Coordinates of C-alpha atoms in Angstrom, one line a residue:
M1 CA -17.8 -226.7 -131.5
T2 CA -20.4 -227.9 -129.1
A3 CA -22.7 -226.3 -126.6
N4 CA -20.4 -227.3 -123.8
D5 CA -17.4 -225.6 -125.5
P6 CA -16.4 -222.6 -123.3
D7 CA -15.9 -220.6 -126.4
H8 CA -19.4 -221.3 -127.6
A9 CA -21.1 -218.0 -128.2
G10 CA -24.6 -219.2 -129.2
P11 CA -27.9 -218.3 -127.6
T12 CA -28.2 -218.8 -123.9
T13 CA -31.2 -218.7 -121.7
E14 CA -31.8 -216.3 -118.8
F15 CA -35.2 -215.8 -117.1
G16 CA -36.8 -217.8 -119.9
R17 CA -35.4 -215.6 -122.7
S18 CA -32.8 -216.4 -125.3
H19 CA -30.1 -213.9 -126.0
I20 CA -26.5 -213.8 -127.3
Q21 CA -23.9 -214.7 -124.6
A22 CA -22.3 -211.5 -123.3
V23 CA -18.8 -210.7 -124.5
P24 CA -16.3 -208.6 -122.7
A25 CA -16.5 -204.9 -123.4
D26 CA -13.8 -203.3 -125.5
P27 CA -11.1 -202.2 -123.0
S28 CA -10.0 -199.2 -125.0
P29 CA -12.8 -196.8 -123.8
T30 CA -12.0 -197.8 -120.2
R31 CA -8.3 -196.9 -120.7
R32 CA -9.3 -193.5 -122.3
L33 CA -11.7 -192.7 -119.5
L34 CA -9.1 -193.5 -116.8
I35 CA -6.5 -191.3 -118.6
L36 CA -8.9 -188.4 -118.9
S37 CA -10.2 -188.7 -115.4
G38 CA -7.3 -186.6 -114.1
P39 CA -8.0 -183.6 -116.4
A40 CA -11.7 -183.9 -115.7
L41 CA -11.0 -183.8 -111.9
L42 CA -8.8 -180.7 -112.3
I43 CA -11.4 -179.0 -114.5
G44 CA -14.1 -179.5 -111.9
I45 CA -11.9 -178.2 -109.1
A46 CA -10.7 -175.2 -111.1
S47 CA -14.3 -174.4 -112.1
A48 CA -15.4 -174.4 -108.5
L49 CA -12.4 -172.3 -107.4
G50 CA -13.2 -169.8 -110.2
L51 CA -16.8 -169.4 -108.9
I52 CA -15.5 -169.0 -105.3
V53 CA -13.0 -166.3 -106.3
L54 CA -15.7 -164.4 -108.3
D55 CA -18.2 -164.7 -105.4
L56 CA -15.6 -163.5 -102.8
I57 CA -14.6 -160.4 -104.8
A58 CA -18.3 -159.6 -105.5
E59 CA -19.1 -160.1 -101.8
A60 CA -16.3 -157.7 -100.8
L61 CA -17.6 -155.0 -103.1
E62 CA -21.2 -155.7 -101.9
N63 CA -20.2 -155.2 -98.3
L64 CA -18.5 -152.0 -99.2
L65 CA -21.5 -150.6 -101.1
W66 CA -24.3 -151.8 -98.8
D67 CA -22.7 -152.0 -95.4
G68 CA -19.4 -150.0 -95.3
L69 CA -20.3 -146.8 -97.0
P70 CA -23.8 -146.4 -95.4
A71 CA -22.3 -147.1 -91.9
L72 CA -19.5 -144.6 -92.5
I73 CA -21.7 -141.8 -93.8
G74 CA -24.6 -142.6 -91.6
F75 CA -27.7 -143.6 -93.6
D76 CA -30.0 -146.6 -94.1
Q77 CA -28.2 -149.1 -96.3
Y78 CA -31.3 -149.8 -98.3
A79 CA -32.6 -146.3 -98.4
P80 CA -34.6 -145.9 -101.7
W81 CA -32.3 -143.1 -102.9
W82 CA -29.2 -145.2 -102.3
I83 CA -30.6 -148.2 -104.2
L84 CA -31.3 -145.9 -107.1
V85 CA -27.8 -144.4 -107.0
V86 CA -26.0 -147.7 -106.8
L87 CA -28.0 -149.4 -109.6
T88 CA -27.7 -146.4 -111.9
L89 CA -24.0 -146.3 -111.4
A90 CA -23.9 -150.1 -112.0
G91 CA -25.6 -149.6 -115.3
F92 CA -23.3 -146.8 -116.3
A93 CA -20.1 -148.7 -115.3
T94 CA -21.2 -151.8 -117.0
G95 CA -21.9 -149.8 -120.2
L96 CA -18.4 -148.3 -120.1
I97 CA -16.9 -151.8 -119.7
V98 CA -19.0 -153.3 -122.5
R99 CA -18.1 -150.4 -124.7
F100 CA -14.3 -150.0 -124.0
A101 CA -13.0 -153.2 -122.5
P102 CA -11.1 -155.5 -124.9
G103 CA -13.6 -158.1 -126.2
H104 CA -16.5 -155.9 -124.9
A105 CA -17.0 -158.0 -121.8
G106 CA -17.8 -161.1 -123.7
P107 CA -21.0 -162.1 -125.6
D108 CA -24.4 -160.8 -124.6
P109 CA -25.7 -163.4 -122.1
A110 CA -29.2 -163.1 -123.7
T111 CA -27.7 -164.9 -126.8
E112 CA -25.9 -167.6 -125.0
S113 CA -26.8 -171.2 -124.0
F114 CA -25.3 -173.2 -121.2
F115 CA -22.6 -174.3 -123.6
P116 CA -20.8 -171.1 -124.7
P117 CA -17.8 -171.0 -127.1
A118 CA -14.3 -170.3 -125.8
V119 CA -13.8 -166.5 -126.0
P120 CA -10.3 -164.9 -126.3
L121 CA -8.5 -164.5 -123.1
I122 CA -8.2 -160.8 -123.6
T123 CA -12.0 -160.7 -123.0
L124 CA -11.9 -162.2 -119.5
P125 CA -10.9 -159.2 -117.4
G126 CA -13.8 -157.1 -118.7
L127 CA -16.2 -159.9 -118.4
A128 CA -15.1 -160.7 -114.8
L129 CA -15.4 -157.0 -113.8
A130 CA -18.8 -156.6 -115.4
A131 CA -20.0 -159.8 -113.6
I132 CA -18.7 -158.6 -110.2
I133 CA -20.6 -155.3 -110.7
T134 CA -23.8 -157.2 -111.5
L135 CA -23.4 -159.5 -108.4
A136 CA -22.4 -156.8 -106.0
T137 CA -24.8 -154.0 -106.8
G138 CA -28.1 -155.8 -106.6
V139 CA -28.8 -156.5 -110.3
S140 CA -31.3 -159.3 -110.5
L141 CA -29.0 -161.8 -112.2
G142 CA -26.9 -164.7 -111.0
P143 CA -23.3 -165.8 -111.7
E144 CA -23.8 -168.8 -113.9
A145 CA -23.5 -167.2 -117.4
P146 CA -20.3 -165.2 -116.8
I147 CA -18.6 -167.9 -114.7
I148 CA -19.2 -170.6 -117.2
T149 CA -17.8 -168.3 -120.0
L150 CA -14.8 -167.5 -117.9
N151 CA -14.1 -171.1 -116.9
V152 CA -14.6 -172.4 -120.5
A153 CA -12.1 -169.9 -121.9
L154 CA -9.5 -170.7 -119.3
A155 CA -9.9 -174.4 -119.5
V156 CA -9.8 -174.6 -123.3
W157 CA -6.7 -172.4 -123.4
V158 CA -4.9 -174.5 -120.7
C159 CA -6.0 -177.9 -122.2
K160 CA -4.9 -176.9 -125.7
K161 CA -1.4 -176.1 -124.3
V162 CA -1.1 -179.2 -122.1
I163 CA -3.3 -181.9 -123.6
P164 CA -4.2 -180.8 -127.2
A165 CA -5.7 -184.1 -128.1
V166 CA -8.8 -183.6 -125.9
P167 CA -11.7 -182.3 -128.1
T168 CA -12.8 -178.8 -127.3
K169 CA -16.4 -179.9 -127.1
L170 CA -15.6 -182.4 -124.4
I171 CA -13.7 -179.7 -122.5
I172 CA -16.7 -177.4 -122.7
L173 CA -19.0 -180.1 -121.4
M174 CA -16.7 -180.9 -118.5
V175 CA -16.4 -177.2 -117.6
V176 CA -20.2 -176.7 -117.7
T177 CA -20.9 -179.8 -115.5
G178 CA -18.1 -178.9 -113.1
T179 CA -19.4 -175.3 -112.8
F180 CA -23.0 -176.5 -112.3
G181 CA -21.9 -179.0 -109.7
A182 CA -20.3 -176.0 -107.9
L183 CA -23.2 -173.7 -108.4
F184 CA -25.7 -176.1 -106.8
G185 CA -23.4 -177.8 -104.4
S186 CA -24.4 -181.2 -105.9
P187 CA -23.3 -183.2 -109.0
L188 CA -26.8 -184.4 -109.6
G189 CA -28.1 -181.4 -111.5
A190 CA -25.0 -181.4 -113.7
A191 CA -25.5 -185.1 -114.3
L192 CA -29.1 -184.6 -115.3
L193 CA -28.0 -181.8 -117.7
A194 CA -25.3 -184.0 -119.2
T195 CA -27.9 -186.9 -119.6
S196 CA -30.2 -184.6 -121.5
V197 CA -27.4 -183.6 -123.8
A198 CA -26.3 -187.2 -124.3
A199 CA -29.9 -188.3 -125.0
A200 CA -30.1 -185.7 -127.8
T201 CA -27.1 -187.0 -129.7
A202 CA -26.6 -190.3 -131.5
S203 CA -23.7 -192.4 -130.4
K204 CA -22.8 -196.1 -130.1
A205 CA -20.9 -195.5 -126.9
L206 CA -22.5 -196.7 -123.6
L207 CA -24.4 -193.9 -121.9
W208 CA -22.3 -194.1 -118.7
D209 CA -19.1 -194.0 -120.7
R210 CA -20.3 -190.7 -122.2
L211 CA -21.3 -189.3 -118.8
F212 CA -18.2 -190.5 -117.0
L213 CA -15.9 -187.5 -117.5
P214 CA -18.6 -184.9 -117.0
L215 CA -19.6 -186.6 -113.8
V216 CA -16.0 -186.6 -112.6
S217 CA -15.9 -182.9 -113.2
A218 CA -19.3 -182.3 -111.6
A219 CA -18.5 -184.3 -108.5
S220 CA -15.1 -182.7 -107.9
G221 CA -16.7 -179.2 -108.4
S222 CA -19.4 -179.9 -105.8
L223 CA -16.9 -181.4 -103.4
V224 CA -14.8 -178.2 -103.5
M225 CA -17.9 -176.2 -102.7
M226 CA -18.7 -178.5 -99.8
V227 CA -15.2 -177.9 -98.4
F228 CA -14.8 -174.2 -99.0
S229 CA -18.4 -172.7 -99.1
G230 CA -21.4 -173.3 -97.0
H231 CA -23.9 -171.8 -99.5
T232 CA -27.0 -173.8 -100.2
M233 CA -30.3 -173.3 -102.1
S234 CA -32.3 -175.5 -99.7
L235 CA -34.9 -173.6 -97.7
T236 CA -36.0 -174.3 -94.2
L237 CA -39.6 -175.3 -94.7
P238 CA -42.3 -177.0 -92.7
E239 CA -42.0 -180.8 -92.7
Y240 CA -44.1 -182.2 -95.6
T241 CA -47.0 -184.5 -94.5
P242 CA -48.4 -186.1 -97.7
A243 CA -52.0 -185.6 -98.7
V244 CA -51.4 -187.0 -102.1
F245 CA -54.5 -186.1 -104.1
A246 CA -55.0 -182.7 -102.6
D247 CA -51.3 -181.9 -102.9
L248 CA -51.3 -183.0 -106.5
G249 CA -54.1 -180.6 -107.4
V250 CA -52.3 -177.8 -105.5
A251 CA -49.0 -178.5 -107.2
L252 CA -50.6 -178.5 -110.6
A253 CA -52.4 -175.2 -110.0
V254 CA -49.3 -173.4 -108.6
A255 CA -47.0 -174.8 -111.3
A256 CA -49.5 -173.5 -113.9
A257 CA -49.4 -170.1 -112.3
A258 CA -45.6 -170.1 -112.2
M259 CA -45.6 -171.1 -115.9
G260 CA -47.8 -168.2 -116.6
A261 CA -45.3 -165.8 -115.0
G262 CA -42.5 -167.5 -117.0
L263 CA -44.5 -167.1 -120.2
C264 CA -44.8 -163.3 -119.5
L265 CA -41.0 -163.2 -119.4
L266 CA -40.7 -165.4 -122.5
L267 CA -43.1 -163.3 -124.6
L268 CA -41.7 -159.9 -123.6
F269 CA -38.0 -160.8 -123.6
P270 CA -37.2 -160.4 -127.3
H271 CA -39.1 -157.1 -127.5
V272 CA -37.4 -155.6 -124.5
H273 CA -34.0 -156.9 -125.8
R274 CA -34.6 -155.3 -129.1
L275 CA -35.6 -152.0 -127.4
F276 CA -32.4 -151.8 -125.4
H277 CA -30.2 -152.7 -128.4
R278 CA -31.6 -150.0 -130.7
W279 CA -28.9 -147.6 -129.4
R280 CA -25.6 -147.5 -131.2
G281 CA -23.6 -148.1 -128.1
P282 CA -24.1 -149.8 -124.7
V283 CA -23.6 -147.0 -122.3
I284 CA -26.9 -145.2 -122.6
P285 CA -29.2 -148.3 -122.6
L286 CA -27.4 -149.9 -119.7
T287 CA -27.5 -146.7 -117.7
V288 CA -31.2 -146.4 -118.5
A289 CA -31.6 -150.0 -117.4
G290 CA -29.8 -149.2 -114.2
V291 CA -32.1 -146.4 -113.5
L292 CA -35.1 -148.6 -114.1
L293 CA -33.7 -151.4 -111.8
G294 CA -32.9 -148.8 -109.2
A295 CA -36.5 -147.6 -109.3
L296 CA -37.8 -151.1 -109.0
G297 CA -35.4 -151.9 -106.2
A298 CA -36.5 -148.7 -104.3
L299 CA -40.1 -149.8 -104.7
G300 CA -39.6 -153.4 -103.7
G301 CA -36.8 -153.1 -101.2
E302 CA -33.8 -155.4 -100.5
V303 CA -35.8 -158.6 -101.0
T304 CA -36.1 -157.8 -104.8
L305 CA -32.4 -157.1 -105.3
F306 CA -29.5 -159.4 -106.1
K307 CA -29.6 -162.9 -107.5
G308 CA -32.2 -164.0 -104.9
V309 CA -30.7 -166.9 -103.0
D310 CA -30.5 -165.2 -99.6
Q311 CA -33.7 -163.3 -100.3
M312 CA -35.8 -166.3 -101.1
A313 CA -34.9 -167.8 -97.7
Q314 CA -36.0 -164.6 -96.1
L315 CA -39.3 -164.6 -98.0
A316 CA -40.0 -168.3 -97.2
A317 CA -39.3 -167.7 -93.5
A318 CA -41.7 -164.8 -93.5
A319 CA -44.5 -166.6 -95.3
D320 CA -46.9 -166.6 -92.3
D321 CA -46.4 -162.8 -91.8
V322 CA -46.7 -161.3 -95.3
E323 CA -49.9 -160.3 -97.0
A324 CA -50.8 -161.6 -100.4
W325 CA -50.6 -158.2 -102.0
Q326 CA -47.1 -157.7 -100.7
V327 CA -45.9 -161.0 -102.2
G328 CA -47.7 -160.3 -105.4
M329 CA -45.9 -156.9 -105.7
I330 CA -42.6 -158.7 -105.1
V331 CA -43.3 -161.2 -107.9
V332 CA -44.2 -158.4 -110.4
I333 CA -41.1 -156.3 -109.4
K334 CA -38.7 -159.3 -109.6
L335 CA -40.2 -160.3 -113.0
A336 CA -39.7 -156.8 -114.3
A337 CA -36.2 -156.6 -112.8
L338 CA -35.1 -159.9 -114.4
L339 CA -36.6 -158.9 -117.7
I340 CA -34.7 -155.6 -117.8
A341 CA -31.4 -156.9 -116.4
G342 CA -31.4 -159.9 -118.8
A343 CA -32.4 -158.0 -121.9
A344 CA -30.3 -154.9 -121.4
G345 CA -26.9 -156.6 -121.4
F346 CA -25.8 -156.9 -117.8
R347 CA -23.3 -159.8 -117.4
G348 CA -25.2 -162.4 -115.4
G349 CA -27.4 -165.5 -115.6
R350 CA -31.2 -165.9 -115.2
V351 CA -31.4 -169.2 -113.3
F352 CA -31.1 -167.9 -109.7
P353 CA -33.6 -165.0 -110.0
T354 CA -35.9 -167.3 -111.8
V355 CA -35.8 -169.7 -108.8
F356 CA -36.5 -166.7 -106.5
I357 CA -39.6 -165.9 -108.5
G358 CA -40.8 -169.5 -108.3
V359 CA -40.4 -169.4 -104.5
A360 CA -42.3 -166.1 -104.4
V361 CA -45.2 -167.6 -106.5
G362 CA -45.4 -170.5 -104.0
V363 CA -45.4 -168.1 -101.1
L364 CA -48.1 -166.0 -102.9
A365 CA -50.3 -169.1 -103.3
Y366 CA -49.8 -169.9 -99.6
A367 CA -50.7 -166.3 -98.6
I368 CA -54.0 -166.6 -100.6
F369 CA -54.8 -170.1 -99.4
P370 CA -53.1 -170.7 -96.0
S371 CA -54.5 -174.2 -95.7
I372 CA -52.3 -175.5 -98.5
S373 CA -48.8 -176.9 -97.9
L374 CA -46.1 -174.2 -98.2
T375 CA -43.6 -176.8 -99.2
V376 CA -45.7 -178.1 -102.0
A377 CA -46.5 -174.6 -103.2
I378 CA -42.9 -173.5 -103.3
G379 CA -41.7 -176.7 -105.0
A380 CA -44.4 -176.5 -107.7
G381 CA -43.7 -172.7 -108.2
V382 CA -40.0 -173.3 -108.7
L383 CA -40.7 -176.3 -111.0
G384 CA -43.2 -174.4 -113.2
I385 CA -41.2 -171.3 -113.9
C386 CA -37.9 -173.2 -114.4
L387 CA -39.5 -175.3 -117.0
V388 CA -40.2 -172.2 -119.1
V389 CA -37.0 -170.3 -118.5
V390 CA -34.4 -173.2 -118.2
R391 CA -36.3 -175.5 -120.6
D392 CA -34.9 -178.7 -119.2
G393 CA -37.2 -181.1 -117.4
W394 CA -34.5 -182.9 -115.5
L395 CA -32.7 -179.7 -114.4
S396 CA -36.0 -178.0 -113.4
L397 CA -37.0 -181.1 -111.3
F398 CA -33.7 -181.1 -109.6
I399 CA -33.7 -177.4 -108.7
A400 CA -37.2 -177.7 -107.3
A401 CA -36.2 -180.8 -105.2
V402 CA -33.1 -179.0 -103.9
V403 CA -35.0 -175.9 -102.9
V404 CA -37.7 -177.8 -100.9
G405 CA -35.1 -180.2 -99.6
D406 CA -37.6 -183.0 -99.0
A407 CA -37.4 -186.2 -101.0
T408 CA -41.0 -187.1 -99.9
L409 CA -42.3 -184.5 -102.3
L410 CA -40.5 -186.0 -105.4
P411 CA -43.4 -188.2 -106.5
I412 CA -45.7 -185.2 -106.6
L413 CA -43.1 -183.1 -108.5
C414 CA -42.4 -186.0 -110.9
M415 CA -46.1 -186.3 -111.7
V416 CA -46.6 -182.5 -112.1
V417 CA -43.5 -182.1 -114.4
L418 CA -45.1 -184.4 -117.1
P419 CA -48.1 -182.3 -118.2
C420 CA -46.2 -179.1 -117.6
W421 CA -43.4 -180.3 -119.9
L422 CA -45.9 -181.0 -122.7
A423 CA -47.2 -177.4 -122.3
V424 CA -43.8 -175.7 -122.7
A425 CA -41.7 -178.1 -124.8
R426 CA -42.6 -176.6 -128.2
L427 CA -42.4 -173.0 -127.1
P428 CA -39.4 -170.8 -128.2
Q429 CA -36.5 -170.7 -125.7
M430 CA -35.8 -167.6 -123.7
Q431 CA -32.7 -166.9 -125.8
I432 CA -32.0 -164.3 -128.5
T433 CA -30.8 -166.1 -131.6
E434 CA -28.2 -164.2 -133.7
P435 CA -26.8 -165.3 -137.0
G436 CA -24.7 -168.4 -136.5
A437 CA -25.8 -168.8 -132.9
A438 CA -28.1 -171.6 -133.6
A439 CA -25.5 -173.6 -135.5
H440 CA -23.0 -173.2 -132.7
D441 CA -25.5 -174.3 -130.1
T442 CA -26.3 -177.4 -132.1
N443 CA -22.6 -178.2 -132.4
S444 CA -21.9 -177.6 -128.7
K445 CA -24.5 -180.2 -127.8
Q446 CA -22.5 -182.8 -129.7
A447 CA -20.0 -182.8 -126.8
A448 CA -21.6 -185.8 -125.1
Q449 CA -20.7 -188.0 -128.0

């Protein structure tokens, strides 16, 4: 064999470096990925449709409670007494569902990660009803936790009937990325989440081979939302004009303040959770939580209710017209509402209200110092608190970038995320760990292998 032999596989030179001649990749992973692309596509589509159906039902109930009944009877839809009544009844109804529905409306969201196990199908009606009540009545939680649990259970059941050879862990990963693609209307956040999971697991497979199926699911889920839903988390903000060093200082300060707000949640969360779960059953604590949420909502008004996507757009649009004390009160009320709703056992997720709080912290900074950039302040506020609550640097950076909707701000956010990550990385996560939960969470993250 000589150097001129086409089969010669000795060292070759490229850009002055010697390396082993490239060999064709094993075709078997490619064939497997192509075969599983169909199921991944369907999982992403089904995940998005599940979210759309849940949102539509919740929206219909919301319109009845907050528009139809007040207009029919003739009172202010957000009258303090009505807010108190609706949220008290929401707590009582959720407590009854958790107590008496088969499967008790699924696991407590405070104990779940983004990768939940597949619950029995008998649990799903109660979970869906409890989630609809949460979304429609103004509880400060979003849809991500219950819809991921619902989608995971249905997808695992169907796949085990139709394609039983597909590992359950892979199904869960595809459902999570498909649902996140639908939630944010973009596959990028799901891709970054999957990348973080893949980076935490050892595997000889190429990274993009491991990400391929989750990305198929995420892309299809986001495309469905683009076709059927016009919802977006992007705010209409003033055009960002870079003043790099000044903006970097502002972003660091606002992110630090938002992290402080997140740390308050983090430190109080296990104590409040333990307080609400001292009762023998869920009806009394959830009713009490509903009363407390109603009182907070009556004090803060409509802007402090619901998951916060529409409300943060209202708050950002009014940034030039609100006083600092008003925004500060909104931040405190929303923090307390999220803490109570998340710890008491309402079926909902914490990401969307957390983003609202980040936006509110940015607006508060702007109200105190009107000379700073509102866009920078909001982006840094969202980034800072998401790092504490979500505990994923990539996902937090993505959410902040989506909210401000300006790629020019990305270098500032990328620089700010680095010291902020060092500050939060070793803190405990905002999740209640029950016996066996830690082991399951570790096993779930093996899905990217």
